[in-house]
PDB file of C-alpha atoms in Angstrom:
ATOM      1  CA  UNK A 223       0.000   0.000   0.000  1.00  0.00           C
ATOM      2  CA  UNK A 224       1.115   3.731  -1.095  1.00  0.00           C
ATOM      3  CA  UNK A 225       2.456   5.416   2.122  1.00  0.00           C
ATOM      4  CA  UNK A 226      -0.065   7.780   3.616  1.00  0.00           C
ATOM      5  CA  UNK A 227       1.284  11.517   4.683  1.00  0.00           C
ATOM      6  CA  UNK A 228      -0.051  12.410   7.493  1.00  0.00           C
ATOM      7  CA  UNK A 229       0.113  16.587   9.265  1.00  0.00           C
ATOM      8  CA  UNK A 230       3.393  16.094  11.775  1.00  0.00           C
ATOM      9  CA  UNK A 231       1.502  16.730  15.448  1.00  0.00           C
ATOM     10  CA  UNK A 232      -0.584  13.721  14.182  1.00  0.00           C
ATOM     11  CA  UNK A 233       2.404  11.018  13.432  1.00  0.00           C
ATOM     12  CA  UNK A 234       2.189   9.177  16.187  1.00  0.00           C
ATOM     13  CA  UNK A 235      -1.009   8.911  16.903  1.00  0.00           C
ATOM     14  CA  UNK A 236      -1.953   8.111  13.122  1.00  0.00           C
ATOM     15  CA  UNK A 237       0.951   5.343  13.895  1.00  0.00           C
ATOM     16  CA  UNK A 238      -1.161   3.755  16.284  1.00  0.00           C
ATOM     17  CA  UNK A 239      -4.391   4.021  14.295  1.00  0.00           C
ATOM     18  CA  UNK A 240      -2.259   1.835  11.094  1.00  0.00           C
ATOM     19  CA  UNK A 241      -1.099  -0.821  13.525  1.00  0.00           C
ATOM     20  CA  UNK A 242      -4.762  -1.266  14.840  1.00  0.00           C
ATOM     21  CA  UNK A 243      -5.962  -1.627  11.411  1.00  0.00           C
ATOM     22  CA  UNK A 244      -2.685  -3.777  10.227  1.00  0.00           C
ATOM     23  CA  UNK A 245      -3.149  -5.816  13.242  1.00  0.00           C
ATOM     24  CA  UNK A 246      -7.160  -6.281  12.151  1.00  0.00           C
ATOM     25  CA  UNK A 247      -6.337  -7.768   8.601  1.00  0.00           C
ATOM     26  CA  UNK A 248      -7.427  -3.780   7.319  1.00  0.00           C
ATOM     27  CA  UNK A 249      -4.164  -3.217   5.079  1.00  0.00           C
ATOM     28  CA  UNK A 250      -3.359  -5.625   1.880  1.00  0.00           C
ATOM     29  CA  UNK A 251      -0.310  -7.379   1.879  1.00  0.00           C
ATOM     30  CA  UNK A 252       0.351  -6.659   5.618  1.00  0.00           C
ATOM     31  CA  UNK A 253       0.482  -9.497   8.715  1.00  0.00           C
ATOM     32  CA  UNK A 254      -0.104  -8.333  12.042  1.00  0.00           C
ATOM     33  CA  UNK A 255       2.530  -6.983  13.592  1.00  0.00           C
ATOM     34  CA  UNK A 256       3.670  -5.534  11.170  1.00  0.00           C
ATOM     35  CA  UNK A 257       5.564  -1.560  11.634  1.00  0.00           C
ATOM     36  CA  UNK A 258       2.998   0.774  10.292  1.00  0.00           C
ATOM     37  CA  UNK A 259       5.967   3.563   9.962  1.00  0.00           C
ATOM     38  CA  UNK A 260       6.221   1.912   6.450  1.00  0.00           C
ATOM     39  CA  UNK A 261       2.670   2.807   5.815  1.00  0.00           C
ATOM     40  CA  UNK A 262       2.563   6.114   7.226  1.00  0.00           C
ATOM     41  CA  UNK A 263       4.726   9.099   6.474  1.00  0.00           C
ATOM     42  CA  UNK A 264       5.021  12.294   8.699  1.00  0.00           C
ATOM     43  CA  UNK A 265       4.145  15.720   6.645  1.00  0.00           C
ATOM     44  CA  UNK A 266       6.301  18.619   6.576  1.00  0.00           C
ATOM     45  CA  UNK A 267       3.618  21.025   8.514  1.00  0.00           C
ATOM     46  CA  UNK A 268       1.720  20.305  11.416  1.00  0.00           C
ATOM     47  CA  UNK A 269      -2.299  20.031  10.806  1.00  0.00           C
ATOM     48  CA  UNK A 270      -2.495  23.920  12.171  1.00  0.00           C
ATOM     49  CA  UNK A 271      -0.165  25.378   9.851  1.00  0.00           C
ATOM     50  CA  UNK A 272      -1.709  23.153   6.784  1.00  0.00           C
ATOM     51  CA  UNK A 273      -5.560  24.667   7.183  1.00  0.00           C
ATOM     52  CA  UNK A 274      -3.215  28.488   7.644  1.00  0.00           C
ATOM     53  CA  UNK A 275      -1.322  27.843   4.209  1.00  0.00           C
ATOM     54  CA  UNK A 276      -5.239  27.617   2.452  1.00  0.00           C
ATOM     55  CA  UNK A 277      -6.388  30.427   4.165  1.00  0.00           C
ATOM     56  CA  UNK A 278      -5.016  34.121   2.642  1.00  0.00           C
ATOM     57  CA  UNK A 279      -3.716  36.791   5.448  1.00  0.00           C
ATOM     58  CA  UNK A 280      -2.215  34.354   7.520  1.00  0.00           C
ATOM     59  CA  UNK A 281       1.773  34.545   7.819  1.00  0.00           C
ATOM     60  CA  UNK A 282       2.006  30.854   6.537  1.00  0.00           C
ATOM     61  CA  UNK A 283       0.157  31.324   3.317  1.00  0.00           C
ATOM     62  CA  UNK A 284       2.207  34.317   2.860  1.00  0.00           C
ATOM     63  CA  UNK A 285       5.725  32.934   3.693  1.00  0.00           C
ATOM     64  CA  UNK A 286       4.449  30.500   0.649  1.00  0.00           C
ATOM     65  CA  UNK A 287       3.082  32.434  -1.920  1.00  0.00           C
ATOM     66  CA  UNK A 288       6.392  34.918  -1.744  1.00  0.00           C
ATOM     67  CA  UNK A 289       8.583  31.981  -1.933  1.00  0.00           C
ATOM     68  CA  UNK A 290       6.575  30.561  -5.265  1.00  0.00           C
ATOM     69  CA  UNK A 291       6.290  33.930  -6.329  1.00  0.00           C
ATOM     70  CA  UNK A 292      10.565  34.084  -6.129  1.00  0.00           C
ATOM     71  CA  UNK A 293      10.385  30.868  -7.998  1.00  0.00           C
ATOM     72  CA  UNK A 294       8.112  31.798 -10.874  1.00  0.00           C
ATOM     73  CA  UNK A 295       9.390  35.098 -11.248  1.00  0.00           C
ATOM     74  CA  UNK A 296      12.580  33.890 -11.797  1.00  0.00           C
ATOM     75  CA  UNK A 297      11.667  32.959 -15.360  1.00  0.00           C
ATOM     76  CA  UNK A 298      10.605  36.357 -16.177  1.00  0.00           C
ATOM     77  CA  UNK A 299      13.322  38.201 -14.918  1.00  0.00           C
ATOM     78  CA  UNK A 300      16.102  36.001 -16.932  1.00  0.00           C
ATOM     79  CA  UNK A 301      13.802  36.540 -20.458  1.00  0.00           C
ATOM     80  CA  UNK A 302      13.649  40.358 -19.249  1.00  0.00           C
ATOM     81  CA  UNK A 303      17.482  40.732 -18.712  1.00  0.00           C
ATOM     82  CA  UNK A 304      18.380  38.776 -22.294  1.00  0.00           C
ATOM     83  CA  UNK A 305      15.914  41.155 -24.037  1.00  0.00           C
ATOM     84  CA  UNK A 306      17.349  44.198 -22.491  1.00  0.00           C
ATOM     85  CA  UNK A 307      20.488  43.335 -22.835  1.00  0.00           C
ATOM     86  CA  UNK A 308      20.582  42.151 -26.487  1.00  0.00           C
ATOM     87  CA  UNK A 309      18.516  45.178 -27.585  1.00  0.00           C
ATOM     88  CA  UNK A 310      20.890  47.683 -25.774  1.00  0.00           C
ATOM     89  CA  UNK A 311      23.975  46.037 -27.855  1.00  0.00           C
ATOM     90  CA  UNK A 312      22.078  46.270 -30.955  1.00  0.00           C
ATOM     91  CA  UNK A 313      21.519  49.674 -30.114  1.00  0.00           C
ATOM     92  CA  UNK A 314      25.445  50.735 -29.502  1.00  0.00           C
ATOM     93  CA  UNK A 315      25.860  50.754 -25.929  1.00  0.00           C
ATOM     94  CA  UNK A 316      29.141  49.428 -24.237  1.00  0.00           C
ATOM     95  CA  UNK A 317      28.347  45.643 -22.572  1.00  0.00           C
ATOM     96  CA  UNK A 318      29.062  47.342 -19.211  1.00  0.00           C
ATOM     97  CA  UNK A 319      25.960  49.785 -19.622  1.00  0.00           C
ATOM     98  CA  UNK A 320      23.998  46.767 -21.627  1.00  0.00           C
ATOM     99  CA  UNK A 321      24.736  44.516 -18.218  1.00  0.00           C
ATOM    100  CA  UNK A 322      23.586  47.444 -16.181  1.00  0.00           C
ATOM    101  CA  UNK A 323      20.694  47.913 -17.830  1.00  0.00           C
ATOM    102  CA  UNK A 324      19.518  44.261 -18.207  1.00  0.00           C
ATOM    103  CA  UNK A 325      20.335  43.804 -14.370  1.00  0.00           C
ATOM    104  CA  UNK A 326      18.387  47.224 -13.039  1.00  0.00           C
ATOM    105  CA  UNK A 327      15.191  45.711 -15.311  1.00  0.00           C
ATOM    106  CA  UNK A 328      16.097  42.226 -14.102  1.00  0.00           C
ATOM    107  CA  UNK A 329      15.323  43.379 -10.311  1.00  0.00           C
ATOM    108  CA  UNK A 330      12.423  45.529 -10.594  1.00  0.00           C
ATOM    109  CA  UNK A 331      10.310  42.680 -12.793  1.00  0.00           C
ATOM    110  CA  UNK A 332      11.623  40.367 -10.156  1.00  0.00           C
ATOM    111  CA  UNK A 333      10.389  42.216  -7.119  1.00  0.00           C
ATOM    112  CA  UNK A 334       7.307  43.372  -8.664  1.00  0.00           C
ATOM    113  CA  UNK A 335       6.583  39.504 -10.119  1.00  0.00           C
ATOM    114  CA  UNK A 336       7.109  38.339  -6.818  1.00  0.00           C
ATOM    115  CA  UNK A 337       4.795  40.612  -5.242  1.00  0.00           C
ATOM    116  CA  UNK A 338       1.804  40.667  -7.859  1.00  0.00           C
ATOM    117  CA  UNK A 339       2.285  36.609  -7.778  1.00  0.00           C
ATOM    118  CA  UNK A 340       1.719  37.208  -3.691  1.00  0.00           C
ATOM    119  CA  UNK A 341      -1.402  38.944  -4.176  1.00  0.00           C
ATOM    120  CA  UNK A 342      -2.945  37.149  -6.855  1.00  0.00           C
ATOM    121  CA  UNK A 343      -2.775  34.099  -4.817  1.00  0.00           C
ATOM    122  CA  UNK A 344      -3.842  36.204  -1.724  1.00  0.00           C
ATOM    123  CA  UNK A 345      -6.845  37.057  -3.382  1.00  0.00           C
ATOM    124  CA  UNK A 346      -7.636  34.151  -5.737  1.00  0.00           C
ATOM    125  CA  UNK A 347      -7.845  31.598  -2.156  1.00  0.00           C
ATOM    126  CA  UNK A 348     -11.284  30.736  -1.200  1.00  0.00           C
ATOM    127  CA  UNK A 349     -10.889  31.570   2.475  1.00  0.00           C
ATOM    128  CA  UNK A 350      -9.361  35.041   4.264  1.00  0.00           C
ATOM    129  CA  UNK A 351      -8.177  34.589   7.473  1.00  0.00           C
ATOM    130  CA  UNK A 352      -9.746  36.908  10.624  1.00  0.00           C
ATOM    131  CA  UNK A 353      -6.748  38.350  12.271  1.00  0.00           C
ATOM    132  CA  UNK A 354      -6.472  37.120  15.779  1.00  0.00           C
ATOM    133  CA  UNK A 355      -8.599  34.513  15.983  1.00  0.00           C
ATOM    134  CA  UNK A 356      -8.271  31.201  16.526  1.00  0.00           C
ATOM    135  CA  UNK A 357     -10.258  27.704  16.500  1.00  0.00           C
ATOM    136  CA  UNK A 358     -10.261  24.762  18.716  1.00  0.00           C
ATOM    137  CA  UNK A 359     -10.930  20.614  18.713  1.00  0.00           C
ATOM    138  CA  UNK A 360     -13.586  19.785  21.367  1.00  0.00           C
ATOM    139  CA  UNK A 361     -10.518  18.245  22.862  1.00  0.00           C
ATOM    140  CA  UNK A 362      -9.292  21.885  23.472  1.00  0.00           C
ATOM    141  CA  UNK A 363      -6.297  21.650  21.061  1.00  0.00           C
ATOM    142  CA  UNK A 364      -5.502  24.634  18.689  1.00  0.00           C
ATOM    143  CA  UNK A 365      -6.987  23.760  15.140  1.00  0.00           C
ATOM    144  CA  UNK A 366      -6.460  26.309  12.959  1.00  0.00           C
ATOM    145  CA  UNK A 367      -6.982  30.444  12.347  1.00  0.00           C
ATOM    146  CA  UNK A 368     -10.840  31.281  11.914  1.00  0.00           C
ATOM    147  CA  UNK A 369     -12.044  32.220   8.264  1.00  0.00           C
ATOM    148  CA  UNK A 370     -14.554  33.878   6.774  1.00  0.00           C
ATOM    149  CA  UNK A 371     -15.438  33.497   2.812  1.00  0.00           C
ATOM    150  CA  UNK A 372     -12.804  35.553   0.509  1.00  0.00           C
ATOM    151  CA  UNK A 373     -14.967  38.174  -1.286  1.00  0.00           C
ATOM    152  CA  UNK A 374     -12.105  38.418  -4.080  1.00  0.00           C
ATOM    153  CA  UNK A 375     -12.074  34.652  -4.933  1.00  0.00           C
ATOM    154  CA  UNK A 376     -16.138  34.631  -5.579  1.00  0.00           C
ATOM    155  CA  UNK A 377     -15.124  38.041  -8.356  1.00  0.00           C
ATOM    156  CA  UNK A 378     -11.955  36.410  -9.741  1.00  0.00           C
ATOM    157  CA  UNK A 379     -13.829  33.242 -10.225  1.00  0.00           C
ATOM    158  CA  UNK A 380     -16.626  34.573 -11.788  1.00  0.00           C
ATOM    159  CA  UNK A 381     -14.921  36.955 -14.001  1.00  0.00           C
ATOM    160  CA  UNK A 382     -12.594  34.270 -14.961  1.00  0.00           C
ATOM    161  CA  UNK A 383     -16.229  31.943 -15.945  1.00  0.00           C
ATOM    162  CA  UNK A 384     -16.895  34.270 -18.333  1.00  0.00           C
ATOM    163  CA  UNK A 385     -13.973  34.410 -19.602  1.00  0.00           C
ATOM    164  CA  UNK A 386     -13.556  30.969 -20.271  1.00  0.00           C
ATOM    165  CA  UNK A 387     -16.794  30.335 -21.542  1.00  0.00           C
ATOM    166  CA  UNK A 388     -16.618  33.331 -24.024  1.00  0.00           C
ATOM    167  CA  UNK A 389     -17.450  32.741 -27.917  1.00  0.00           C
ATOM    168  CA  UNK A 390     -13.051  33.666 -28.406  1.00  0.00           C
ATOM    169  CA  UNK A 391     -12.537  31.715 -25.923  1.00  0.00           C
ATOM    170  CA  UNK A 392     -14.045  28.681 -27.669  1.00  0.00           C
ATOM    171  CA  UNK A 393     -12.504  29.640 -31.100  1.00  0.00           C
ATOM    172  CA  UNK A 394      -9.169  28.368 -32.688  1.00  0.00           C
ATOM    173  CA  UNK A 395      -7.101  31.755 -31.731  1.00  0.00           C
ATOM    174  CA  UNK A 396      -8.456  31.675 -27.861  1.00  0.00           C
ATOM    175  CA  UNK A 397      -8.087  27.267 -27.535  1.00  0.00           C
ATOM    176  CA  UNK A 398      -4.274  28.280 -28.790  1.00  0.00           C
ATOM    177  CA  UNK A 399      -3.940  30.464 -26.243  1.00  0.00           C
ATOM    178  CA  UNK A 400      -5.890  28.385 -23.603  1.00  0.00           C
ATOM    179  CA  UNK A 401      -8.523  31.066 -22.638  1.00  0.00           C
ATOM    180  CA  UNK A 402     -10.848  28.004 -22.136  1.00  0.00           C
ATOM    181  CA  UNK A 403      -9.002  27.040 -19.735  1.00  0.00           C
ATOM    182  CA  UNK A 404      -9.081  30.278 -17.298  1.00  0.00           C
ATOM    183  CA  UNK A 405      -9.153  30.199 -13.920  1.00  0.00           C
ATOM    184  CA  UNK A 406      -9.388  32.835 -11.715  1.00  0.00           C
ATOM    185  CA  UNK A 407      -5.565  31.930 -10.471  1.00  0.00           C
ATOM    186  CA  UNK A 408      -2.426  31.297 -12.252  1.00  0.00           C
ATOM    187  CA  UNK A 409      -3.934  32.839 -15.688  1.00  0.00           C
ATOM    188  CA  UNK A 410      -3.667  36.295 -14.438  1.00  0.00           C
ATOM    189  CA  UNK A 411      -0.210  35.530 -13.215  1.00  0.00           C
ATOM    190  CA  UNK A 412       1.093  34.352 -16.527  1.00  0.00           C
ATOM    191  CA  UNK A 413      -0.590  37.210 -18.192  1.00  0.00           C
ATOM    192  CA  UNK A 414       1.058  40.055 -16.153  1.00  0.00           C
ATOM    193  CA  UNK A 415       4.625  38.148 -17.543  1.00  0.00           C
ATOM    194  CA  UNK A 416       3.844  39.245 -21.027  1.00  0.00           C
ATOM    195  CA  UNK A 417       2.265  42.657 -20.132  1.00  0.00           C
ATOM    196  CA  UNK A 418       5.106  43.477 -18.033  1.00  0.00           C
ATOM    197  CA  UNK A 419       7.912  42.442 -20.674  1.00  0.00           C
ATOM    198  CA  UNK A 420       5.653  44.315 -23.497  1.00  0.00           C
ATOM    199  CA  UNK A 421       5.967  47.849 -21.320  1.00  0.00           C
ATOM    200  CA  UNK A 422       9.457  47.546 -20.907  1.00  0.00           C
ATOM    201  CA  UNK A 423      10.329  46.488 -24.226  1.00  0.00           C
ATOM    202  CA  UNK A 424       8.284  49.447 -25.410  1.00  0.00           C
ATOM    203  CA  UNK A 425       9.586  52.174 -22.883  1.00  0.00           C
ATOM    204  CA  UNK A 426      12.738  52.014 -23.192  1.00  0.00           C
ATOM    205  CA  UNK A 427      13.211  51.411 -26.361  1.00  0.00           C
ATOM    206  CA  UNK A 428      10.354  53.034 -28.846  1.00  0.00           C
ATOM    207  CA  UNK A 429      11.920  56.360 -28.537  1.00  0.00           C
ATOM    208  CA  UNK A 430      15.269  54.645 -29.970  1.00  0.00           C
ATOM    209  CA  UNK A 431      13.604  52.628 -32.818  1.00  0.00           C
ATOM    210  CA  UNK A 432      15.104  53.764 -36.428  1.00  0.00           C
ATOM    211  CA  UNK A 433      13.589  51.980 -40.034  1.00  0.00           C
ATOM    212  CA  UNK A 434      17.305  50.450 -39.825  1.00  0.00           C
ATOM    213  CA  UNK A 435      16.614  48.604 -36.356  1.00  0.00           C
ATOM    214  CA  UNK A 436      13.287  47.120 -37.564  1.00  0.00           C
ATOM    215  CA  UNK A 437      14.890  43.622 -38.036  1.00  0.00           C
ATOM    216  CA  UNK A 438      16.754  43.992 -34.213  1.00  0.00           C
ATOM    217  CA  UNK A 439      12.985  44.697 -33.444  1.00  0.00           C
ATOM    218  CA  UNK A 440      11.458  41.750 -34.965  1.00  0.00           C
ATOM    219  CA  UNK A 441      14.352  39.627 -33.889  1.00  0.00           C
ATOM    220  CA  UNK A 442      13.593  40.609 -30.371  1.00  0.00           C
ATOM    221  CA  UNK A 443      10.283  40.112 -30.478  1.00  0.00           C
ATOM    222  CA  UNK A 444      10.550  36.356 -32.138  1.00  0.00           C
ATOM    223  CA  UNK A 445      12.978  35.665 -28.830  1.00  0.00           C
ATOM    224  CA  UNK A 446      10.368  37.183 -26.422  1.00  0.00           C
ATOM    225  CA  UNK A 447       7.286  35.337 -27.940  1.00  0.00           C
ATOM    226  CA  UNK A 448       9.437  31.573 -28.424  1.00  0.00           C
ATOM    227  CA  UNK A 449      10.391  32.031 -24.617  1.00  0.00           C
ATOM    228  CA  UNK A 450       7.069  33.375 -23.244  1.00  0.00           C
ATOM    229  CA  UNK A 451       5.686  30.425 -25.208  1.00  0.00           C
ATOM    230  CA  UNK A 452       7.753  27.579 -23.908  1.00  0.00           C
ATOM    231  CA  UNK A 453       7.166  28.742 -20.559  1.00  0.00           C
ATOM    232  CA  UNK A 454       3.574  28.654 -21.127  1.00  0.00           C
ATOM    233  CA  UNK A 455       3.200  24.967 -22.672  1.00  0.00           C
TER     234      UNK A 455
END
């Protein structure tokens, strides 16, 4: 039998639950006595912080969502720097102010992914946490933080609905570009990439565009779109 994870307060006593059910003739392939540690794994978090992690405005789901917003913004920042970079070559600057200039547009899409990827999640989780308040078992143990309904979640679902079930959503161009396939999560994350990359690429460098640089332009471009649509598939 597949191991079972179980939250890491609860290890021991889900321990003694397995043997009573190995011990029973309850688990395939297992004779009594058996050690139910081979059946039962202990989780990373305790059953507390697990219910916290689903809930937004707690400091769990937070410490989370910034550390998988680090993660996923990495990928942005990396096709933001090459852009920047290549474009400001093209364009006659020495590699020193090129570097500069990818690594200055590097850290602000970084820190701004990461923190619009915090907030999306935030706000796209189904329950919001009421600050300093707390739940109990009947046994008087600590459960979890109380929630309430996330008002943001019911908008960014429904919005996202619509979205999904729109007639360009069903065609050929929005099933290519998985608009069927909205939710009212990670879509708008992904989406911000390409908006984001789009404003740089045209601030800084739309003042600077000559009829000679219109290939470095569409070159550019083709690099920005291939990347932004591997990371997508």
């Amino acid at each position: 039998m597949m191991q079972i994870e179980v939250p890491r307060d609860q290890y021991d006593q889900a321990c003694e639950l397995m043997q009573k059910r190995i011990d029973s003739g309850q688990v395939p392939d297992a004779q009594p006595g058996d050690d139910p540690r081979k059946y039962v794994k202990k989780g990373t978090f305790t059953y507390a912080s697990a219910h916290n992690i689903a809930a937004s405005g707690t400091i769990e789901s937070l410490c989370v969502d910034l550390g998988t917003g680090i993660i996923t913004s990495s990928i942005p920042t990396g096709i933001s720097v090459v852009i920047v970079f290549s474009i400001a070559i093209w364009n006659g600057e020495k590699p020193a102010e090129a570097a500069k200039a990818g690594l200055v547009t590097g850290l602000k899409v970084f820190g701004k992914g990461a923190l619009i990827y915090t907030l999306t999640i935030q706000l796209s989780r189904s329950k919001l946490a009421i600050s300093l308040t707390k739940t109990y078992f009947q046994s008087g143990e600590f459960k979890d933080v109380a929630t309430i309904a996330n008002p943001a979640f019911a908008i960014s679902e429904k919005v996202a609905s619509s979205v999904s079930t729109s007639a360009l959503a069903k065609s050929s161009i929005g099933k290519s570009i998985r608009l069927d396939k909205v939710t009212g999560q990670l879509r708008l994350v992904r989406s911000r990439r390409l908006l984001y990359l789009v404003r740089i690429f045209v601030e800084r460098y739309a003042v600077e565009f000559q009829p000679s640089n219109y290939l470095r332009i569409q070159q550019s471009a083709l690099l920005a779109s291939a990347v932004l649509y591997w990371d997508r598939s």
